[in-house]
mmCIF file of C-alpha atoms in Angstrom:
data_model
loop_
_atom_site.group_PDB
_atom_site.id
_atom_site.type_symbol
_atom_site.label_atom_id
_atom_site.label_comp_id
_atom_site.label_asym_id
_atom_site.label_seq_id
_atom_site.Cartn_x
_atom_site.Cartn_y
_atom_site.Cartn_z
ATOM 1 C CA MET A 1 15.503 29.001 -73.462
ATOM 2 C CA VAL A 2 18.575 29.730 -71.339
ATOM 3 C CA ARG A 3 18.607 33.424 -70.312
ATOM 4 C CA SER A 4 21.865 33.643 -68.358
ATOM 5 C CA LEU A 5 24.879 31.542 -67.530
ATOM 6 C CA THR A 6 27.553 31.942 -64.876
ATOM 7 C CA TYR A 7 30.223 29.553 -63.657
ATOM 8 C CA GLU A 8 32.525 28.764 -60.792
ATOM 9 C CA SER A 9 35.632 26.625 -60.923
ATOM 10 C CA ILE A 10 36.999 24.629 -58.019
ATOM 11 C CA TRP A 11 40.578 23.417 -57.869
ATOM 12 C CA LEU A 12 40.943 19.997 -56.313
ATOM 13 C CA GLY A 13 44.374 18.522 -55.756
ATOM 14 C CA SER A 14 47.773 20.081 -56.289
ATOM 15 C CA ASN A 15 47.621 21.228 -59.930
ATOM 16 C CA HIS A 16 46.117 24.726 -59.619
ATOM 17 C CA SER A 17 46.594 25.598 -63.280
ATOM 18 C CA VAL A 18 43.512 23.632 -64.392
ATOM 19 C CA PRO A 19 40.305 23.460 -62.358
ATOM 20 C CA SER A 20 39.073 19.972 -61.488
ATOM 21 C CA LEU A 21 35.409 20.869 -61.105
ATOM 22 C CA PHE A 22 33.216 23.413 -62.829
ATOM 23 C CA ARG A 23 29.745 24.354 -61.657
ATOM 24 C CA ILE A 24 27.544 26.325 -63.998
ATOM 25 C CA ALA A 25 24.386 28.189 -62.990
ATOM 26 C CA THR A 26 21.786 28.967 -65.638
ATOM 27 C CA SER A 27 18.460 30.778 -65.584
ATOM 28 C CA ASP A 28 15.718 30.155 -68.106
ATOM 29 C CA SER A 29 12.513 31.456 -69.627
ATOM 30 C CA SER A 30 10.331 29.202 -67.446
ATOM 31 C CA GLY A 31 11.590 30.829 -64.201
ATOM 32 C CA HIS A 32 14.006 28.048 -63.226
ATOM 33 C CA ILE A 33 17.622 28.182 -62.159
ATOM 34 C CA SER A 34 19.722 25.090 -62.839
ATOM 35 C CA ILE A 35 23.120 24.074 -61.509
ATOM 36 C CA LEU A 36 25.239 21.869 -63.730
ATOM 37 C CA SER A 37 28.436 20.111 -62.724
ATOM 38 C CA PHE A 38 31.337 19.196 -64.962
ATOM 39 C CA GLU A 39 34.271 17.251 -63.561
ATOM 40 C CA ASP A 40 37.443 16.284 -65.419
ATOM 41 C CA GLY A 41 36.775 13.395 -67.769
ATOM 42 C CA GLN A 42 33.047 13.218 -67.063
ATOM 43 C CA GLU A 43 29.907 14.441 -68.765
ATOM 44 C CA MET A 44 28.122 17.575 -67.653
ATOM 45 C CA ARG A 45 25.115 16.820 -65.475
ATOM 46 C CA ILE A 46 22.324 18.777 -63.805
ATOM 47 C CA ILE A 47 22.770 18.592 -60.025
ATOM 48 C CA ASP A 48 19.986 21.011 -59.016
ATOM 49 C CA LYS A 49 16.984 22.645 -60.678
ATOM 50 C CA ARG A 50 14.495 24.963 -58.948
ATOM 51 C CA LYS A 51 11.563 27.151 -59.907
ATOM 52 C CA ASN A 52 12.573 30.507 -58.390
ATOM 53 C CA HIS A 53 10.525 32.992 -60.413
ATOM 54 C CA ASP A 54 6.926 33.410 -61.532
ATOM 55 C CA PHE A 55 8.026 34.561 -64.975
ATOM 56 C CA GLU A 56 11.330 34.434 -66.873
ATOM 57 C CA ALA A 57 14.464 34.206 -64.720
ATOM 58 C CA TRP A 58 16.785 36.655 -66.475
ATOM 59 C CA ILE A 59 19.963 36.457 -64.428
ATOM 60 C CA CYS A 60 21.767 34.289 -61.894
ATOM 61 C CA ALA A 61 25.143 34.517 -60.182
ATOM 62 C CA PHE A 62 27.158 32.563 -57.650
ATOM 63 C CA ASP A 63 28.089 34.314 -54.404
ATOM 64 C CA VAL A 64 31.859 34.852 -54.686
ATOM 65 C CA TRP A 65 32.268 34.171 -50.948
ATOM 66 C CA ASN A 66 30.052 31.070 -50.687
ATOM 67 C CA SER A 67 29.771 28.688 -53.628
ATOM 68 C CA ASN A 68 26.620 27.126 -52.144
ATOM 69 C CA VAL A 69 24.693 30.376 -52.653
ATOM 70 C CA VAL A 70 23.196 31.454 -55.975
ATOM 71 C CA TYR A 71 21.362 34.736 -56.558
ATOM 72 C CA SER A 72 18.690 35.110 -59.216
ATOM 73 C CA GLY A 73 16.531 37.866 -60.644
ATOM 74 C CA GLY A 74 13.761 37.885 -63.170
ATOM 75 C CA ASP A 75 10.872 39.413 -65.026
ATOM 76 C CA ASP A 76 8.768 39.197 -61.828
ATOM 77 C CA SER A 77 10.988 42.022 -60.397
ATOM 78 C CA LYS A 78 12.118 39.774 -57.524
ATOM 79 C CA LEU A 79 15.621 39.021 -56.322
ATOM 80 C CA PHE A 80 16.262 35.686 -54.583
ATOM 81 C CA LEU A 81 19.057 34.039 -52.616
ATOM 82 C CA THR A 82 19.127 30.252 -52.960
ATOM 83 C CA ASP A 83 21.279 28.118 -50.666
ATOM 84 C CA LEU A 84 21.938 24.916 -52.618
ATOM 85 C CA ARG A 85 22.266 22.940 -49.368
ATOM 86 C CA GLU A 86 18.630 23.683 -48.479
ATOM 87 C CA ASP A 87 15.307 23.243 -50.232
ATOM 88 C CA SER A 88 14.313 26.889 -49.911
ATOM 89 C CA LYS A 89 14.833 30.340 -51.320
ATOM 90 C CA LYS A 90 14.929 33.720 -49.590
ATOM 91 C CA ARG A 91 13.598 36.849 -51.224
ATOM 92 C CA ILE A 92 16.267 39.510 -50.839
ATOM 93 C CA GLY A 93 14.371 42.354 -52.385
ATOM 94 C CA VAL A 94 12.321 43.682 -55.225
ATOM 95 C CA HIS A 95 12.737 46.220 -57.995
ATOM 96 C CA ASP A 96 10.003 48.189 -59.781
ATOM 97 C CA ALA A 97 10.711 46.248 -62.995
ATOM 98 C CA GLY A 98 12.542 43.079 -64.069
ATOM 99 C CA VAL A 99 15.952 42.349 -62.524
ATOM 100 C CA THR A 100 18.521 42.179 -65.328
ATOM 101 C CA SER A 101 21.947 42.145 -63.660
ATOM 102 C CA LEU A 102 23.650 40.919 -60.486
ATOM 103 C CA LEU A 103 27.128 41.273 -59.027
ATOM 104 C CA SER A 104 28.417 39.644 -55.842
ATOM 105 C CA ASP A 105 31.012 42.032 -54.380
ATOM 106 C CA ILE A 106 34.549 40.606 -54.159
ATOM 107 C CA PHE A 107 35.592 43.137 -51.472
ATOM 108 C CA HIS A 108 32.597 42.964 -49.089
ATOM 109 C CA GLU A 109 31.355 39.507 -48.157
ATOM 110 C CA HIS A 110 27.621 40.202 -47.824
ATOM 111 C CA TRP A 111 27.157 42.845 -50.528
ATOM 112 C CA LEU A 112 25.170 42.219 -53.671
ATOM 113 C CA PHE A 113 24.503 44.732 -56.444
ATOM 114 C CA SER A 114 21.387 44.442 -58.598
ATOM 115 C CA GLY A 115 20.322 46.351 -61.690
ATOM 116 C CA SER A 116 16.936 46.490 -63.339
ATOM 117 C CA TYR A 117 14.706 47.815 -66.084
ATOM 118 C CA ASP A 118 13.572 50.355 -63.460
ATOM 119 C CA GLU A 119 16.912 52.115 -64.132
ATOM 120 C CA LYS A 120 18.046 51.679 -60.524
ATOM 121 C CA LEU A 121 21.248 50.152 -59.195
ATOM 122 C CA ARG A 122 20.728 48.777 -55.707
ATOM 123 C CA LEU A 123 23.247 47.606 -53.124
ATOM 124 C CA TRP A 124 21.971 44.939 -50.736
ATOM 125 C CA ASP A 125 23.361 43.475 -47.528
ATOM 126 C CA THR A 126 22.300 39.857 -47.965
ATOM 127 C CA ARG A 127 21.921 39.447 -44.174
ATOM 128 C CA LYS A 128 19.498 42.403 -43.765
ATOM 129 C CA THR A 129 17.188 42.581 -46.738
ATOM 130 C CA LYS A 130 14.207 44.741 -45.722
ATOM 131 C CA GLN A 131 15.586 47.575 -47.829
ATOM 132 C CA PRO A 132 18.710 48.191 -49.923
ATOM 133 C CA LEU A 133 21.759 49.837 -48.340
ATOM 134 C CA GLU A 134 21.863 52.249 -51.280
ATOM 135 C CA THR A 135 19.930 53.024 -54.443
ATOM 136 C CA HIS A 136 21.377 54.885 -57.414
ATOM 137 C CA ASN A 137 19.046 56.295 -60.068
ATOM 138 C CA ALA A 138 20.650 55.833 -63.457
ATOM 139 C CA GLU A 139 19.656 57.125 -66.849
ATOM 140 C CA GLY A 140 19.388 53.750 -68.492
ATOM 141 C CA ILE A 141 18.802 50.076 -67.987
ATOM 142 C CA PHE A 142 21.433 47.922 -66.284
ATOM 143 C CA LEU A 143 22.035 44.959 -68.576
ATOM 144 C CA LYS A 144 25.425 43.969 -67.179
ATOM 145 C CA LEU A 145 27.371 44.920 -64.066
ATOM 146 C CA GLN A 146 31.105 44.467 -63.804
ATOM 147 C CA LEU A 147 33.773 45.623 -61.433
ATOM 148 C CA LYS A 148 36.394 47.986 -62.848
ATOM 149 C CA GLY A 149 38.934 48.787 -60.164
ATOM 150 C CA THR A 150 36.794 49.892 -57.246
ATOM 151 C CA PHE A 151 33.889 51.185 -59.375
ATOM 152 C CA ILE A 152 30.824 49.464 -60.760
ATOM 153 C CA ALA A 153 30.399 49.873 -64.526
ATOM 154 C CA ASN A 154 27.309 49.235 -66.608
#
């Protein structure tokens, strides 16, 4: 069962009104993340599939600064960075419960926000991952993170 889906579009050529290539990242109930590619006039195909989590992978997101990087979080409480050019994953951090939401920051290149069933919003520097830069205790579960102006909304 697919648990999350995110996409990125890449414009190739001079017509910037319609993207020429779409890449879709999905996470699933078996702990995998999959990357699918869809180019103009061609069928969608799986270009990468990896087992990143011990339990269900609940969320995945492309890095907005580097389209070769995908973040994922899951029921195992772990948060991973996967570089699609390499056959490896890097554990960024861990929550006290399943990771349910991710947001790559469009203003700061190496910032990643994560939300969890532990009711904590964490800000990570993806280069230095021993501990989060900040942790905010919320009064509720983070199911979706989105940017509204310069604030993070749940």
